[in-house]
C-alpha positions as semicolon CSV with decimal commas, in nm:
position;residue;x (nm);y (nm);z (nm)
1;M;-1,940;27,568;-7,477
2;T;-1,910;27,682;-7,838
3;D;-2,179;27,822;-8,060
4;K;-2,297;27,612;-8,347
5;P;-2,212;27,731;-8,697
6;G;-2,468;27,982;-8,815
7;D;-2,598;28,060;-8,464
8;T;-2,622;28,435;-8,417
9;L;-2,779;28,652;-8,152
10;P;-3,044;28,903;-8,265
11;F;-2,862;29,182;-8,080
12;A;-2,503;29,254;-7,987
13;A;-2,400;29,235;-7,621
14;W;-2,386;29,614;-7,586
15;Q;-2,737;29,641;-7,727
16;W;-2,872;29,397;-7,467
17;K;-2,702;29,598;-7,191
18;S;-2,844;29,921;-7,331
19;L;-3,193;29,771;-7,340
20;L;-3,153;29,658;-6,978
21;V;-3,050;30,006;-6,864
22;F;-3,332;30,165;-7,066
23;Q;-3,593;29,930;-6,919
24;T;-3,463;29,991;-6,567
25;V;-3,492;30,368;-6,611
26;C;-3,842;30,335;-6,759
27;C;-3,968;30,109;-6,479
28;G;-3,809;30,323;-6,210
29;S;-3,950;30,651;-6,342
30;Y;-4,303;30,528;-6,423
31;S;-4,455;30,588;-6,079
32;I;-4,281;30,924;-6,038
33;L;-4,412;31,050;-6,371
34;V;-4,768;30,937;-6,298
35;H;-4,755;31,125;-5,967
36;L;-4,641;31,436;-6,154
37;C;-4,962;31,414;-6,357
38;E;-5,182;31,430;-6,047
39;V;-5,411;31,731;-6,003
40;D;-5,579;31,776;-5,664
41;G;-5,520;31,410;-5,580
42;K;-5,671;31,279;-5,904
43;I;-5,546;31,149;-6,237
44;P;-5,663;31,411;-6,492
45;F;-5,686;31,168;-6,782
46;S;-5,834;30,828;-6,862
47;S;-5,597;30,546;-6,774
48;T;-5,736;30,344;-7,065
49;S;-5,626;30,613;-7,311
50;M;-5,271;30,601;-7,177
51;V;-5,257;30,220;-7,186
52;C;-5,412;30,218;-7,535
53;I;-5,137;30,447;-7,664
54;Q;-4,874;30,227;-7,498
55;E;-5,017;29,910;-7,652
56;S;-5,049;30,076;-7,995
57;F;-4,686;30,188;-7,985
58;K;-4,569;29,838;-7,886
59;L;-4,787;29,694;-8,163
60;F;-4,619;29,925;-8,414
61;L;-4,273;29,813;-8,298
62;S;-4,368;29,444;-8,306
63;L;-4,517;29,472;-8,655
64;S;-4,206;29,653;-8,776
65;L;-3,983;29,375;-8,641
66;L;-4,217;29,113;-8,787
67;F;-4,205;29,283;-9,128
68;N;-3,825;29,298;-9,115
69;E;-3,807;28,931;-9,014
70;H;-4,043;28,832;-9,296
71;R;-3,846;29,033;-9,549
72;Q;-3,529;28,842;-9,461
73;S;-3,707;28,506;-9,467
74;E;-3,755;28,305;-9,784
75;Q;-4,078;28,148;-9,661
76;P;-4,416;28,311;-9,742
77;F;-4,600;28,471;-9,451
78;Q;-4,900;28,278;-9,323
79;F;-5,137;28,437;-9,074
80;P;-5,227;28,189;-8,797
81;S;-5,581;28,060;-8,757
82;W;-5,824;28,215;-8,506
83;R;-5,791;27,902;-8,295
84;I;-5,428;27,997;-8,239
85;C;-5,492;28,372;-8,207
86;L;-5,778;28,369;-7,955
87;P;-5,577;28,230;-7,658
88;F;-5,365;28,546;-7,673
89;A;-5,675;28,744;-7,574
90;V;-5,671;28,588;-7,224
91;P;-5,344;28,745;-7,101
92;T;-5,450;29,064;-7,280
93;V;-5,752;29,093;-7,049
94;L;-5,533;29,031;-6,745
95;Y;-5,270;29,283;-6,853
96;T;-5,541;29,539;-6,936
97;I;-5,675;29,515;-6,581
98;N;-5,328;29,537;-6,432
99;N;-5,200;29,824;-6,646
100;N;-5,501;30,035;-6,562
101;L;-5,488;29,930;-6,198
102;A;-5,124;30,037;-6,179
103;V;-5,222;30,393;-6,273
104;H;-5,492;30,426;-6,006
105;M;-5,274;30,262;-5,740
106;Q;-5,053;30,571;-5,746
107;L;-5,327;30,765;-5,567
108;H;-5,303;30,535;-5,265
109;M;-4,926;30,517;-5,217
110;D;-4,611;30,714;-5,287
111;A;-4,377;30,637;-5,575
112;A;-4,110;30,465;-5,362
113;T;-4,365;30,240;-5,190
114;Y;-4,509;30,138;-5,526
115;Q;-4,166;30,046;-5,659
116;V;-4,089;29,832;-5,353
117;L;-4,428;29,660;-5,314
118;S;-4,489;29,598;-5,684
119;N;-4,190;29,363;-5,672
120;L;-4,407;29,129;-5,465
121;K;-4,548;29,013;-5,798
122;I;-4,225;28,812;-5,817
123;L;-4,347;28,616;-5,515
124;T;-4,695;28,548;-5,658
125;T;-4,548;28,457;-5,997
126;A;-4,302;28,211;-5,839
127;I;-4,577;28,046;-5,632
128;L;-4,810;28,015;-5,933
129;Y;-4,526;27,876;-6,144
130;R;-4,469;27,614;-5,875
131;I;-4,840;27,526;-5,850
132;I;-4,941;27,537;-6,217
133;I;-4,628;27,462;-6,420
134;K;-4,467;27,252;-6,143
135;R;-4,139;27,436;-6,173
136;P;-3,918;27,359;-5,870
137;I;-3,792;27,640;-5,647
138;S;-3,459;27,596;-5,472
139;R;-3,398;27,680;-5,106
140;L;-3,187;27,977;-5,207
141;Q;-3,472;28,107;-5,423
142;W;-3,721;28,060;-5,138
143;F;-3,486;28,256;-4,911
144;A;-3,464;28,536;-5,169
145;L;-3,845;28,545;-5,187
146;F;-3,857;28,560;-4,806
147;L;-3,624;28,861;-4,803
148;L;-3,834;29,029;-5,073
149;T;-4,154;28,971;-4,877
150;T;-3,998;29,093;-4,551
151;A;-3,885;29,415;-4,718
152;G;-4,238;29,467;-4,850
153;V;-4,398;29,408;-4,509
154;L;-4,161;29,650;-4,334
155;N;-4,216;29,914;-4,601
156;S;-4,594;29,867;-4,578
157;Y;-4,589;29,913;-4,201
158;G;-4,409;30,247;-4,228
159;G;-4,639;30,365;-4,506
160;L;-4,953;30,272;-4,313
161;Q;-4,829;30,451;-4,001
162;S;-4,771;30,764;-4,207
163;S;-5,119;30,740;-4,364
164;F;-5,289;30,695;-4,026
165;E;-5,114;31,013;-3,912
166;G;-5,265;31,196;-4,210
167;N;-4,937;31,253;-4,393
168;T;-5,029;31,171;-4,755
169;S;-4,845;31,446;-4,942
170;K;-4,663;31,363;-5,264
171;G;-4,321;31,373;-5,102
172;A;-4,411;31,160;-4,799
173;I;-4,406;30,782;-4,768
174;H;-4,765;30,668;-4,733
175;L;-4,986;30,368;-4,806
176;T;-5,361;30,323;-4,759
177;L;-5,558;30,007;-4,687
178;T;-5,722;30,045;-5,028
179;G;-5,374;30,056;-5,178
180;I;-5,285;29,726;-5,008
181;A;-5,598;29,560;-5,147
182;M;-5,525;29,694;-5,496
183;L;-5,164;29,580;-5,465
184;A;-5,268;29,225;-5,367
185;L;-5,497;29,209;-5,670
186;Y;-5,227;29,357;-5,893
187;C;-4,964;29,103;-5,786
188;T;-5,203;28,808;-5,820
189;I;-5,316;28,908;-6,170
190;S;-4,957;28,976;-6,272
191;G;-4,858;28,625;-6,166
192;L;-5,149;28,466;-6,353
193;A;-5,075;28,670;-6,666
194;G;-4,708;28,578;-6,656
195;V;-4,773;28,206;-6,615
196;Y;-5,039;28,193;-6,886
197;S;-4,830;28,402;-7,127
198;E;-4,534;28,167;-7,092
199;Y;-4,766;27,871;-7,146
200;I;-4,905;27,994;-7,478
201;L;-4,571;28,132;-7,598
202;K;-4,407;27,793;-7,547
203;K;-4,713;27,603;-7,669
204;D;-4,696;27,782;-8,005
205;Y;-4,317;27,801;-8,014
206;H;-4,321;27,750;-8,391
207;L;-4,472;28,097;-8,432
208;S;-4,248;28,400;-8,463
209;L;-4,195;28,582;-8,132
210;H;-4,272;28,910;-8,308
211;L;-4,599;28,764;-8,437
212;Q;-4,694;28,648;-8,088
213;N;-4,616;28,992;-7,944
214;S;-4,815;29,154;-8,224
215;L;-5,118;28,944;-8,133
216;L;-5,089;29,039;-7,766
217;Y;-5,057;29,409;-7,840
218;L;-5,329;29,400;-8,106
219;F;-5,582;29,263;-7,859
220;G;-5,454;29,510;-7,599
221;S;-5,498;29,809;-7,830
222;I;-5,850;29,702;-7,925
223;L;-5,961;29,632;-7,567
224;N;-5,820;29,951;-7,416
225;G;-5,943;30,155;-7,712
226;A;-6,295;30,018;-7,661
227;F;-6,285;30,096;-7,288
228;F;-6,164;30,449;-7,362
229;I;-6,446;30,512;-7,610
230;V;-6,705;30,385;-7,363
231;T;-6,557;30,602;-7,087
232;A;-6,555;30,910;-7,310
233;L;-6,917;30,856;-7,413
234;T;-7,048;30,791;-7,062
235;D;-6,849;31,059;-6,875
236;E;-7,065;31,370;-6,837
237;H;-6,756;31,592;-6,839
238;G;-6,614;31,428;-7,151
239;V;-6,239;31,396;-7,204
240;E;-6,045;31,708;-7,111
241;A;-5,710;31,790;-7,270
242;P;-5,422;31,799;-7,017
243;S;-5,238;32,121;-6,940
244;G;-4,884;32,197;-7,058
245;E;-4,707;32,048;-6,754
246;E;-4,940;31,749;-6,757
247;R;-4,865;31,687;-7,127
248;I;-4,491;31,672;-7,051
249;A;-4,534;31,425;-6,764
250;L;-4,788;31,217;-6,958
251;T;-4,562;31,201;-7,266
252;A;-4,266;31,089;-7,053
253;T;-4,485;30,828;-6,883
254;L;-4,591;30,683;-7,218
């Protein structure tokens, strides 16, 4: 298969590989870094503030890429109508719930258990894809999902046994019943968000990908920012600044 004349990839092969390695390191270290922020078994900062900063940073990157794309294009930029923009608010709500839920889940399981069990969102996403989008799943894929689920069940059993024995220290494998309930909700919402996001991204395929991402992150920044302001105003203790060690862990997590 040969590329058509004029077809170019947005990144070189080594850049894609670098992005893959970078994303793997980020995903693998997220839970560990959140645990490092814990103080007396609690998260010493508002999860909405952390997610808001994340969404704002991703919005900045998306707008920068959109600006660069527009500068290289000969066509004038046209902002889409609100009828096109509003559907992007739906996955934003789902991702807002999940991103904040992921922070608080760390209090009910160790970092390794979170990394293993959070992959069960692949199972819920595949099932929802099959039900909603009618995408077929091969026998080999079903077998892979079975292995993934089996690994999660076995890991959960060991974590629950450790929790029942009272071993919930940071370095020990543990999982609470509350953590299982939060994980089930997390995986279900993740699947719904993934299916709906693909639907609207393909529905409005004529829009720039950077513009679509900008809309998602814009709604995310606004929603999480609003939640953070409400939390800060209603919390009797206010918002306390993290200590030096907490700042380092929080910065790395972001």
